[in-house]
XYZ file of C-alpha atoms in Angstrom:
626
model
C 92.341 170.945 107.232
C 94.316 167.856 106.115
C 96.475 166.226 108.573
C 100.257 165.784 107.997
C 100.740 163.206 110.260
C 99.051 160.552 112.904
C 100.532 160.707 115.992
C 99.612 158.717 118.981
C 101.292 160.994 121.575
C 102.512 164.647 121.111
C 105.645 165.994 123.377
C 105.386 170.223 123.154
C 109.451 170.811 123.999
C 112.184 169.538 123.613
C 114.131 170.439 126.621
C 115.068 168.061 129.345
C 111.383 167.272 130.341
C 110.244 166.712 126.583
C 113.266 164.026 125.888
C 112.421 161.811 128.693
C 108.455 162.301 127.694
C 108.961 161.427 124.340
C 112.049 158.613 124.644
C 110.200 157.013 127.271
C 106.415 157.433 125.286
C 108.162 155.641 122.277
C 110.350 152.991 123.990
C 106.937 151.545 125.196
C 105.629 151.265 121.869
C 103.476 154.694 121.127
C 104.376 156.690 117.129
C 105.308 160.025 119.644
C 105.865 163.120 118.103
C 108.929 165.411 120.092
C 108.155 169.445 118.697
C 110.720 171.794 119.511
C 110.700 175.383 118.376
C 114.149 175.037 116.948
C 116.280 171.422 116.667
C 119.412 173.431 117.453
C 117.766 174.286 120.919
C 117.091 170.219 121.533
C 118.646 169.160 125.088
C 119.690 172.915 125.687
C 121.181 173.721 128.847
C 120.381 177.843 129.121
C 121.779 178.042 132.763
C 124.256 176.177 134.498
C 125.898 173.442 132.817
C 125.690 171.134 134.798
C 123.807 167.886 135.863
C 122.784 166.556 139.806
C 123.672 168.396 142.830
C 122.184 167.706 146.131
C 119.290 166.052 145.901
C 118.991 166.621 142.406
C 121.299 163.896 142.173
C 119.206 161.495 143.696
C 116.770 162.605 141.110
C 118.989 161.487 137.978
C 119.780 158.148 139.663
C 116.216 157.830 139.718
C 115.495 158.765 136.058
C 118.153 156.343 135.130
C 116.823 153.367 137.640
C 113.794 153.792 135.416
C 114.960 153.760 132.346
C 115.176 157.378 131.545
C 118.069 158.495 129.632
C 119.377 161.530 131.400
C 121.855 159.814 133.685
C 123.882 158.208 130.438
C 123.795 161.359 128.695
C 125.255 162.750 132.270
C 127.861 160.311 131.951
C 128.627 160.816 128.155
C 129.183 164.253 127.951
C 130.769 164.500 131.416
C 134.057 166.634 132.111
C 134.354 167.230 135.585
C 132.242 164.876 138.556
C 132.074 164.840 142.047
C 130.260 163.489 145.134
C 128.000 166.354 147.465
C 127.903 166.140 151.076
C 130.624 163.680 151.930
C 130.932 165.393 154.827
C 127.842 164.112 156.191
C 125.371 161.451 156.058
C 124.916 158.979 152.877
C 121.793 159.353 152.618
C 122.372 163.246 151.385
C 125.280 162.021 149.493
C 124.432 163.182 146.259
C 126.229 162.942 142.567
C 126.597 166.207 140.715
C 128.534 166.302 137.289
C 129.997 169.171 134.622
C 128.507 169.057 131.183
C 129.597 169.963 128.214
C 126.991 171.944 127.160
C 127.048 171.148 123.317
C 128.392 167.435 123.374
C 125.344 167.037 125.474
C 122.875 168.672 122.926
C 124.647 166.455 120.158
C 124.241 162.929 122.581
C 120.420 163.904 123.274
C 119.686 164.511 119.658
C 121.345 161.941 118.468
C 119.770 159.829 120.869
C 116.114 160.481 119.703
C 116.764 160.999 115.976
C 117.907 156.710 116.845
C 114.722 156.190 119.138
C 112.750 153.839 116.897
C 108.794 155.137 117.213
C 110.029 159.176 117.632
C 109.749 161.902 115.250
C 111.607 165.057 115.871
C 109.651 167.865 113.912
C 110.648 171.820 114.624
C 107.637 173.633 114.944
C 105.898 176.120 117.410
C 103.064 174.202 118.602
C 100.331 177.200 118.384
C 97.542 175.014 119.648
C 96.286 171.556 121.245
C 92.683 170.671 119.964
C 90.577 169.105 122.362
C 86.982 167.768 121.690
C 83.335 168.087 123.610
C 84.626 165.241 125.785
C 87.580 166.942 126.781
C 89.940 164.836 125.328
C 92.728 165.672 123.145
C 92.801 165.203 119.492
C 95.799 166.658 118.086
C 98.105 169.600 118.262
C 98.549 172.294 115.566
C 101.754 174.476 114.885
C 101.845 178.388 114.076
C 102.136 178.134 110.603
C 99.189 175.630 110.246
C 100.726 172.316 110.737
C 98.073 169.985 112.100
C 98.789 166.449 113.523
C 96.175 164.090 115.303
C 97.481 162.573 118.500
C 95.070 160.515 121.460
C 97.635 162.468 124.269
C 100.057 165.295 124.546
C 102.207 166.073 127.062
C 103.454 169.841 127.517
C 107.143 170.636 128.516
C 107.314 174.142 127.543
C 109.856 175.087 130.046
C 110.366 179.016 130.345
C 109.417 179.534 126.121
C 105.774 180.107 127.032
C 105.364 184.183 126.860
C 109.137 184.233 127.702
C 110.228 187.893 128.450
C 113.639 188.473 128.465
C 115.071 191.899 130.998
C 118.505 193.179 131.065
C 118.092 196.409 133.319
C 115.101 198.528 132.207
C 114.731 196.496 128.755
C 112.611 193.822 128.217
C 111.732 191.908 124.862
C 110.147 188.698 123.568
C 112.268 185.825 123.748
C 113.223 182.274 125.293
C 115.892 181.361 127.169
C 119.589 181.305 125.552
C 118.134 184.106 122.524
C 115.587 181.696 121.317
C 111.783 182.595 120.242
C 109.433 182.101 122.485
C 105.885 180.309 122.855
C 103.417 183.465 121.426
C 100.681 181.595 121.070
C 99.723 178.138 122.614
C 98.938 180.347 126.863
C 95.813 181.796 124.744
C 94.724 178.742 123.604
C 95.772 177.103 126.688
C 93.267 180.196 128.737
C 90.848 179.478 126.047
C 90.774 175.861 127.532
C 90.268 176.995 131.194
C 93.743 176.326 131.941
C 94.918 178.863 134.348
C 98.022 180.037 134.123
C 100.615 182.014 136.152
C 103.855 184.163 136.052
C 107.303 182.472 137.167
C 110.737 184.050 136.530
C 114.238 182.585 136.573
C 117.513 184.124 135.542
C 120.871 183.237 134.743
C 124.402 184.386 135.324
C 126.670 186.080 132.118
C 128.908 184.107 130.140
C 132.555 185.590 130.403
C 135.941 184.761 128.793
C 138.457 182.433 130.405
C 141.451 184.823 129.262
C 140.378 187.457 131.382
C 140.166 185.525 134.758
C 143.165 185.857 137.099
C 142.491 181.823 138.121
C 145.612 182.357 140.927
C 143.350 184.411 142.747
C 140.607 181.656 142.864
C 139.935 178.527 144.408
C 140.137 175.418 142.621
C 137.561 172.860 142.769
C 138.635 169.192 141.460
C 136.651 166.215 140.565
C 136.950 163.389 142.471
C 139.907 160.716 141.942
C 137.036 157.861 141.368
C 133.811 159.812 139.826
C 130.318 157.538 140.850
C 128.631 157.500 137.508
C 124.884 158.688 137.052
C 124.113 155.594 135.314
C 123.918 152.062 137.313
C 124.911 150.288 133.726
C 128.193 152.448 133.468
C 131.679 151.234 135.108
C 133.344 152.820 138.147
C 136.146 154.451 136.222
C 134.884 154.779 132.887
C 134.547 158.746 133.846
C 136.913 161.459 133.040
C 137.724 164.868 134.903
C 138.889 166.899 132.200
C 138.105 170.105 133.909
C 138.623 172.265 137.000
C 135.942 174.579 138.780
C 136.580 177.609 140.800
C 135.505 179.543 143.693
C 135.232 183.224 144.006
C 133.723 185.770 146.354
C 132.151 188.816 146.143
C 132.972 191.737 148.535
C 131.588 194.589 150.812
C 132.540 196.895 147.042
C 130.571 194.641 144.880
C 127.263 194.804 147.585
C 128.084 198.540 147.472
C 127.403 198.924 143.622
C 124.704 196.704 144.120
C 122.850 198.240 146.639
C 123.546 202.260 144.473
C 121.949 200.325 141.466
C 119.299 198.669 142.468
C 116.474 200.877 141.260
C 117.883 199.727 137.540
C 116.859 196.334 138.507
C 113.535 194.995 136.829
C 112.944 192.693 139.667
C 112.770 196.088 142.195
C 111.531 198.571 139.786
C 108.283 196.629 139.276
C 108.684 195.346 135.275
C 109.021 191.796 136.472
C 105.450 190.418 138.197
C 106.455 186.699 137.914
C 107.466 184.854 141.072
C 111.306 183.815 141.232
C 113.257 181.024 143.035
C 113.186 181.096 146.909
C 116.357 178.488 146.564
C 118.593 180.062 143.861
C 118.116 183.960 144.277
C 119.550 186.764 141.920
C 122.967 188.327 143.041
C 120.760 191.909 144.080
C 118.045 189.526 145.510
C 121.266 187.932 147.629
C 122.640 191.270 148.607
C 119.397 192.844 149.345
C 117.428 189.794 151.540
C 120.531 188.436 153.256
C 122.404 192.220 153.985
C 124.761 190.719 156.849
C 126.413 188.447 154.636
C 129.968 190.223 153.916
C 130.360 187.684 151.052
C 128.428 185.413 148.019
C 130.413 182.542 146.303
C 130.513 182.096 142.935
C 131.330 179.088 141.191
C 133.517 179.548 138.040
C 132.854 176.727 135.694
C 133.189 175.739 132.247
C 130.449 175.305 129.615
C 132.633 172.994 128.081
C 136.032 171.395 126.740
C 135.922 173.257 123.068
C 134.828 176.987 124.134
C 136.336 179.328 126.809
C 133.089 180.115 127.661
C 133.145 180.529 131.527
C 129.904 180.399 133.731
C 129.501 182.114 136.499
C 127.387 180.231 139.038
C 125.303 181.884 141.604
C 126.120 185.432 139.961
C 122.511 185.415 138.195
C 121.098 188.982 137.525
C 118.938 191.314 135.982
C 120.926 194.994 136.408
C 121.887 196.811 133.439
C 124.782 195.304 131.741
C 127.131 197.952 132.805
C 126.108 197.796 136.191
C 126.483 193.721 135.604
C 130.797 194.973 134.327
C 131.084 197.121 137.319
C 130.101 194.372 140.032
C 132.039 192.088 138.042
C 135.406 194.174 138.229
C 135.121 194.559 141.926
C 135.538 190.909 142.345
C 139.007 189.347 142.889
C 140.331 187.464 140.079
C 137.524 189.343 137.766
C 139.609 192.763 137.831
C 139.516 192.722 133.738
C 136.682 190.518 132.720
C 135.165 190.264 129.354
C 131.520 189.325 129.228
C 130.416 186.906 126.312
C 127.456 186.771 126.844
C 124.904 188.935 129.405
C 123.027 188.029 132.286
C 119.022 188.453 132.115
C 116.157 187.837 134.017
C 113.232 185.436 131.861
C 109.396 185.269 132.995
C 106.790 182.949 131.350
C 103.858 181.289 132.220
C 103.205 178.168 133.950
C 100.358 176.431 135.258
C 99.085 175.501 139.244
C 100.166 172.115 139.528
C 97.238 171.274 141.538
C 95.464 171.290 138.400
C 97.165 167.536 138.195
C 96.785 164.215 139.119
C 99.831 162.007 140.385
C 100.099 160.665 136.690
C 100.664 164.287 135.828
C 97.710 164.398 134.219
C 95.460 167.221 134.145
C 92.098 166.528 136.073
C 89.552 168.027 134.018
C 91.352 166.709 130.175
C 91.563 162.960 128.783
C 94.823 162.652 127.678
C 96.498 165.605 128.581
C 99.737 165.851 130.446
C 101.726 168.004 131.706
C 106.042 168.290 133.306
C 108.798 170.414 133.618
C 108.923 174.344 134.434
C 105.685 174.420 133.215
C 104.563 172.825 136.209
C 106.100 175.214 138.209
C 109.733 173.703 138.780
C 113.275 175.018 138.304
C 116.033 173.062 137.243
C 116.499 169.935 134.777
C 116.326 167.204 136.815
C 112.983 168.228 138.078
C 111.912 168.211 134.441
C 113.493 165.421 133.322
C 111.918 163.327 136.609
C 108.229 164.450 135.792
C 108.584 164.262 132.099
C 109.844 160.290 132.269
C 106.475 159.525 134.520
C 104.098 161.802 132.062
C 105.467 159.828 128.931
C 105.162 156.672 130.546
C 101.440 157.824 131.575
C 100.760 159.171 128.352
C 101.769 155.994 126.630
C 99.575 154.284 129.628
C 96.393 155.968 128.739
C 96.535 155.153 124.884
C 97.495 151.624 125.305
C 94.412 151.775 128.039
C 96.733 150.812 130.716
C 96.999 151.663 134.450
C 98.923 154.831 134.855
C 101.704 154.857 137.354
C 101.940 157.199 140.453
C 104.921 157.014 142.488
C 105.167 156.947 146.315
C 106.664 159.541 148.548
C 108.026 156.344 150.290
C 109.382 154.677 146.774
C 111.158 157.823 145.511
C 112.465 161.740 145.309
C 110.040 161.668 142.118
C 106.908 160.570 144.049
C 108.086 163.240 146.468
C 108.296 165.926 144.113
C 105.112 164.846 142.510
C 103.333 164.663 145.424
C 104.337 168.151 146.636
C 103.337 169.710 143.385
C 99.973 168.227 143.185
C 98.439 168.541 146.633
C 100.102 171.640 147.828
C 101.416 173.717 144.876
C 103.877 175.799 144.900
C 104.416 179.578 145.228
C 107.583 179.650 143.624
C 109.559 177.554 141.517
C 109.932 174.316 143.174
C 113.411 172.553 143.625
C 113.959 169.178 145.930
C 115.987 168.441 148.601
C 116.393 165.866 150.563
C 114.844 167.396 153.825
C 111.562 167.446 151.715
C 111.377 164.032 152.066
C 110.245 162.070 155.240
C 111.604 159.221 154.136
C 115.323 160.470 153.182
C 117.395 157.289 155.161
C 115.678 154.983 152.962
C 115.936 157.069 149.553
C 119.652 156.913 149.064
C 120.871 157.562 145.529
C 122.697 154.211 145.761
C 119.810 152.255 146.004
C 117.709 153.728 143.631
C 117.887 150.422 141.081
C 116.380 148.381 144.148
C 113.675 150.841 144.605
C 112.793 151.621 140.720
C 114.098 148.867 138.411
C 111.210 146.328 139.300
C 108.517 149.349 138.687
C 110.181 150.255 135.313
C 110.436 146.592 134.357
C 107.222 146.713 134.581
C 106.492 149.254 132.273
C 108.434 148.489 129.252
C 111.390 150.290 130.074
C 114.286 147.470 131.219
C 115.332 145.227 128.587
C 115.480 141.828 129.396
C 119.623 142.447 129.416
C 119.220 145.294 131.987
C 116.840 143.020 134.252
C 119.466 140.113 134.410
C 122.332 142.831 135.622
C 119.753 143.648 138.094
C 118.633 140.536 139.358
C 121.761 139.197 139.333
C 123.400 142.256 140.996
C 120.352 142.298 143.900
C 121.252 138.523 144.193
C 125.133 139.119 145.339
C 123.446 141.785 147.751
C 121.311 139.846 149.147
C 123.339 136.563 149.885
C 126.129 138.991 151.259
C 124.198 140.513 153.702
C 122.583 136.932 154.688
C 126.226 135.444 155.000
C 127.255 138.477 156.752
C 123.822 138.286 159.679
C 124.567 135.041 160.130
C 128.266 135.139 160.861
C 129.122 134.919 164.851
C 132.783 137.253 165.082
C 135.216 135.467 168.156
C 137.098 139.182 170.280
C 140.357 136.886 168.943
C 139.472 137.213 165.302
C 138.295 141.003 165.304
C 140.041 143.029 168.463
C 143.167 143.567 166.883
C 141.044 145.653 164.203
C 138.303 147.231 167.020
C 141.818 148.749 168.875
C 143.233 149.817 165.741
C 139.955 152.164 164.538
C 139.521 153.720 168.087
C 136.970 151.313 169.765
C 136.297 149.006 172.376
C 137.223 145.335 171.960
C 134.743 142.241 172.062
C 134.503 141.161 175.480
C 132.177 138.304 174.415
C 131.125 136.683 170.273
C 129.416 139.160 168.637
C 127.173 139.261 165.156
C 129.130 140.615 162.378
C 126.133 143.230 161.602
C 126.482 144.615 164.853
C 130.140 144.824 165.088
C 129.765 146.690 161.763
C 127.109 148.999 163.021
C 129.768 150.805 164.971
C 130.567 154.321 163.429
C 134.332 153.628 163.963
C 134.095 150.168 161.771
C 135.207 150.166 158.000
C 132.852 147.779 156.121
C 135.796 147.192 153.578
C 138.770 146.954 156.102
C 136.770 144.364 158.717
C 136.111 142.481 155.962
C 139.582 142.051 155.329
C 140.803 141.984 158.357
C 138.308 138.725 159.066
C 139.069 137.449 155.499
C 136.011 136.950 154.846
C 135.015 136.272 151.244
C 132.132 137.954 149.214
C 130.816 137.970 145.840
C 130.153 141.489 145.448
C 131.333 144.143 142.435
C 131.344 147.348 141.757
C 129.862 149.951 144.302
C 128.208 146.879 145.536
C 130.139 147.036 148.814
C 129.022 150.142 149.515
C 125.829 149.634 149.340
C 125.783 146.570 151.780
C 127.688 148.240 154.358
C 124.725 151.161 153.844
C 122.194 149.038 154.031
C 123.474 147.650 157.545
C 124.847 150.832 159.034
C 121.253 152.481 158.385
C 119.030 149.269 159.317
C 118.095 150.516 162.395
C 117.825 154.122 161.638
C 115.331 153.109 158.638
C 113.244 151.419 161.034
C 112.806 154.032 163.534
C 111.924 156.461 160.027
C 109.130 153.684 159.515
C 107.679 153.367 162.889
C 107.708 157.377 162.824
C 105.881 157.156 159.508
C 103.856 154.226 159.971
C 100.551 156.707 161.010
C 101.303 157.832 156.842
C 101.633 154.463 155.607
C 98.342 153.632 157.076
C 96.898 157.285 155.487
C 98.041 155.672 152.420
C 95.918 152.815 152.793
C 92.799 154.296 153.488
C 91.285 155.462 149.623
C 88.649 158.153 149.286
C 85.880 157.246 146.821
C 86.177 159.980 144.127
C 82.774 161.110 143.941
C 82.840 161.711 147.637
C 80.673 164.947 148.155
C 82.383 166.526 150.992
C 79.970 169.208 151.975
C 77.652 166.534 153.429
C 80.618 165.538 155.261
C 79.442 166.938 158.980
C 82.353 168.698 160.783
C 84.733 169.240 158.404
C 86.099 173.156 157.940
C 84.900 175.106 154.960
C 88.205 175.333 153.564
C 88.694 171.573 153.886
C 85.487 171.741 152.301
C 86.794 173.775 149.165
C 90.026 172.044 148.974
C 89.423 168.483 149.418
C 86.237 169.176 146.459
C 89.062 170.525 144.351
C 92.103 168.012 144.254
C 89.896 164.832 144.992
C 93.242 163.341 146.875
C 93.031 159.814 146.266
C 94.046 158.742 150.077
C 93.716 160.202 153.474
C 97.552 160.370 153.521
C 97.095 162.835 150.492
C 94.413 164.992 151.971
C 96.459 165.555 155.258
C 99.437 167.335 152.997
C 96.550 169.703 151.404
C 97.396 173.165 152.670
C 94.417 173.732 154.601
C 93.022 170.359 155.712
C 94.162 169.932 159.287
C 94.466 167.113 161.702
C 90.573 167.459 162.872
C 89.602 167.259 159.581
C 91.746 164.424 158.540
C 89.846 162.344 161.735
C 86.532 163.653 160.505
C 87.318 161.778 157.238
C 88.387 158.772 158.738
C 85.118 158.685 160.955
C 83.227 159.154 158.438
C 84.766 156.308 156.884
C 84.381 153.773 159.243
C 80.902 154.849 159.978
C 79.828 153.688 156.055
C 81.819 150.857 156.583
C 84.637 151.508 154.536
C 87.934 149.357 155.098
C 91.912 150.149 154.018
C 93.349 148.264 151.444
């Protein structure tokens, strides 16, 4: 069949893993191809409408360190922002902004109809063709479409065999009323690409008239909203909206708890795994019954609707069982639902099937990111999907692919989790995921990215001189600042004033500041002390200094993993011949081929002994770290 187009990379989905897969895929040079099922869908937000949250935050300062485009769109389209977790820590400080739901579909589309090298073409990709040599040579569409491509990446999300349930019903269907991927899981199984169930759900849509907001909590955005984006100006954000809180009761567990036969999740219709970290109302009620309360989170979907979302309400009950538990809540006496809550299941694959580059082991070519790795949420997506367009772009150019670190990044972390040890359940970060959370602030996410994304195309030569020049100021601040010698007659007057002891002797300025009590902007001040530093750049030297010795303790605590890392395992390392190590070491280690020792220790099943076995066996064929 003739081919309608030449494509040198293919992006299945357009949701928020597809844009960054294709934007990034076509910003380093590759003709990429972005297939969506419907261009009104493109940059959809189906649940909450929102962006960041604790550590998912972190994740879009990431995406935006390197390039990605999620973090401006954040920005663009935001209404209301604010900062998680002030209440502790800065290292779990974490961003988390309103959207407008449909200003942000109208930036993103925008954006890649501009992207010079994309194509946006809607079409149900039916089928990706893939020769004797296992490596992918095009993709074809349901209603026999065929394009060539050298790599495709799939970000399917929740369309693949979506099944939609609203108490006892269930029908065909995507997210948001969409049509679902029919087609490409059999062709996918016909591949030997195993697939799975995952389900997700979100909460109803309901009216703003018919909320009694008096009876709520307000929720503000901050007075000065931290952008996503390190390019965009402290201030240049706008909190055009308000949030709410509200609470369910010991009535609405009641109806619950009488209903939940009707519920497809306990009546046995749904078989797909859902979210251990974002649970249906019933699933609340049900697995956490001494809770005499839920909150839900009233927000809007946007400044030109009165379309009302109702966060962490999410459930599959019939819909007048959904009115009933509504009503009972305070402030929701005489709601009007827009539109329903439902329950969605859809395949996904084992993310152990991939490599680091999100590749898949046994294809050339083939990638993979998003919920279809077995993720929830869009900043999960939108993290893999930046690193599998950037591979994907890699491996036709013939380049090295890029794998992150656990130690560089919350996206090396996430990665890294997927690959080696799966996941049971939809995945979602957080920061305690991460040994390495006092260093992988979201502040400092440039400093730990930019250089690696510089290197890949992605920073413009523009960008890199903000950067450089921006890491400059840092640096020479916190120089001038280690080097300074304080006098108790220049700084005691301050120490008193904040509630701690006075210098009894000179002291180093880092030290001084190192004291919990100690402002980094007010002893600056009070010293007049003059530095060349902009922005939030401030902030992040006083971090920087206040967490030195913290960070190093993390090291020398991790310092056994960084030497893991070190230590490669050749590829076509037969491991049965290894003597000593378990049969299920065995197995596992023969199936995911981790590249390091570090890698094989976080393989469910390899233990300790057999991690020494390895490294014995290493040193015995004279094998030396990197």
């Amino acid at each position: 069949m003739e081919k309608l187009a030449d494509f040198d990379v293919a992006v299945i989905g357009a949701g928020h893993a597809g844009i960054e897969a294709a934007v990034a895929s076509a910003r380093r040079g590759c003709k990429t191809a972005l297939f969506t099922i419907a261009l009104d869908q493109l940059g959809n937000m189906p649940c909450n409408p929102s962006i960041g949250g604790s550590a998912k935050g972190h994740l879009v300062r990431e995406i935006d360190a390197m390039g990605g485009v999620m973090g401006e769109a954040g920005d663009a389209c935001c209404i209301q922002m604010r900062m998680l977790n002030l209440s502790k820590g800065v290292s779990v400080h974490s961003p988390r902004a309103q959207e407008d739901r449909r200003a942000y579909h109208t930036y993103m589309k925008k954006l890649c109809e501009n992207t010079e090298n994309l194509f946006i073409i809607q079409g149900e990709v039916c089928d990706i063709e893939i020769d004797e040599n296992q490596s992918v040579r095009g993709v074809k569409t349901r209603f026999g479409g065929t394009y060539s491509c050298k790599a495709a990446v799939i970000c399917a999300g929740t369309f693949l065999n979506g099944m939609v349930y609203i108490g006892k019903t269930g029908e065909s269907s995507g997210p948001d009323a969409c049509l679902p991927a029919r087609y490409l899981s059999e062709k996918l199984a016909a591949h030997q690409i195993q697939l799975r169930r995952f389900k997700t759900g979100t909460p109803c849509r309901v009216h703003r008239r018919s909320i009694d907001f008096d009876k709520l909590q307000p929720q503000y955005g901050d007075p000065d909203p931290q952008p996503f984006s390190f390019l965009a100006k402290r201030g240049s954000l706008r909190n055009d909206a308000v949030c709410y809180i509200a609470n369910t009761n010991a009535e609405t567990h009641r109806i619950i708890r009488e209903n939940i036969g009707e519920s497809p999740l306990y009546s046995g219709m749904i078989h797909g795994v859902g979210p251990r970290y974002c649970p249906s109302i019933e699933d609340k009620v049900i697995r956490f019954s001494d809770r005499e309360r839920h909150q839900i989170f009233v927000e809007p979907t946007g400044l030109s609707t009165d379309e009302m979302y109702l966060q962490g309400f999410s459930t599959s009950l019939p819909e007048y069982v959904q009115m009933k538990m509504m009503r009972s809540v305070e402030g929701f006496e005489h709601i009007e639902v827009m539109r329903p809550a439902y329950a969605i299941e859809y395949d996904c694959v084992n993310p152990i099937c991939l490599l680091h580059t999100l590749a898949f082991r046994d294809f050339h070519g083939l990638y993979a990111a998003g919920q279809f790795n077995g993720t929830s949420g869009y900043e999960e997506a939108a993290a893999q999907g930046l690193i599998a367009g950037i591979n994907a772009s890699a491996y036709v150019f013939g380049q090295k692919e890029l794998s992150l670190t656990r130690k560089s990044s919350y996206i090396g972390t996430l990665i890294d989790d997927l690959v080696t040890k799966g996941t049971e359940d939809p995945y979602r970060m957080m920061t305690a995921r991460s040994e390495y959370r006092l260093s992988l602030r979201h502040s400092n996410a440039d400093a730990r990215l930019t250089p690696i994304a510089r290197e890949y195309g992605l920073i413009s030569d523009s960008r890199w001189e903000i950067y450089c020049a921006k890491m400059q100021r840092i640096e020479q601040a916190l120089e001038k600042i280690r080097m300074l010698t304080v006098s108790p007659d220049a700084v005691n007057a301050y120490l008193e004033s904040v509630g701690t002891s006075p210098l009894k002797q000179a002291a180093k300025l880092d030290t001084i500041m190192r004291r919990p009590q100690v402002a980094f902007s007010d002893v600056i001040s009070a010293l007049n002390l003059q530095l060349d530093l902009r922005g939030e750049e401030p902030a992040e030297v006083s971090h920087r200094i206040k967490y030195e010795q913290y960070i190093m303790r993390q090291d020398q605590q991790n310092a056994h993993l960084a030497n893991l890392e070190r230590i490669r395992l050749p590829q076509d390392t037969d491991f049965a011949a290894v003597h000593g190590l378990s049969s299920e070491a065995v197995e596992k280690l023969g199936k995911l081929r981790p590249e390091n020792l570090a890698q094989a220790s976080r393989i469910s099943g390899v233990s300790p002994a057999d991690v020494s076995i390895l490294m014995t066996w290493l040193k015995a064929g004279g094998y030396h770290a990197e």
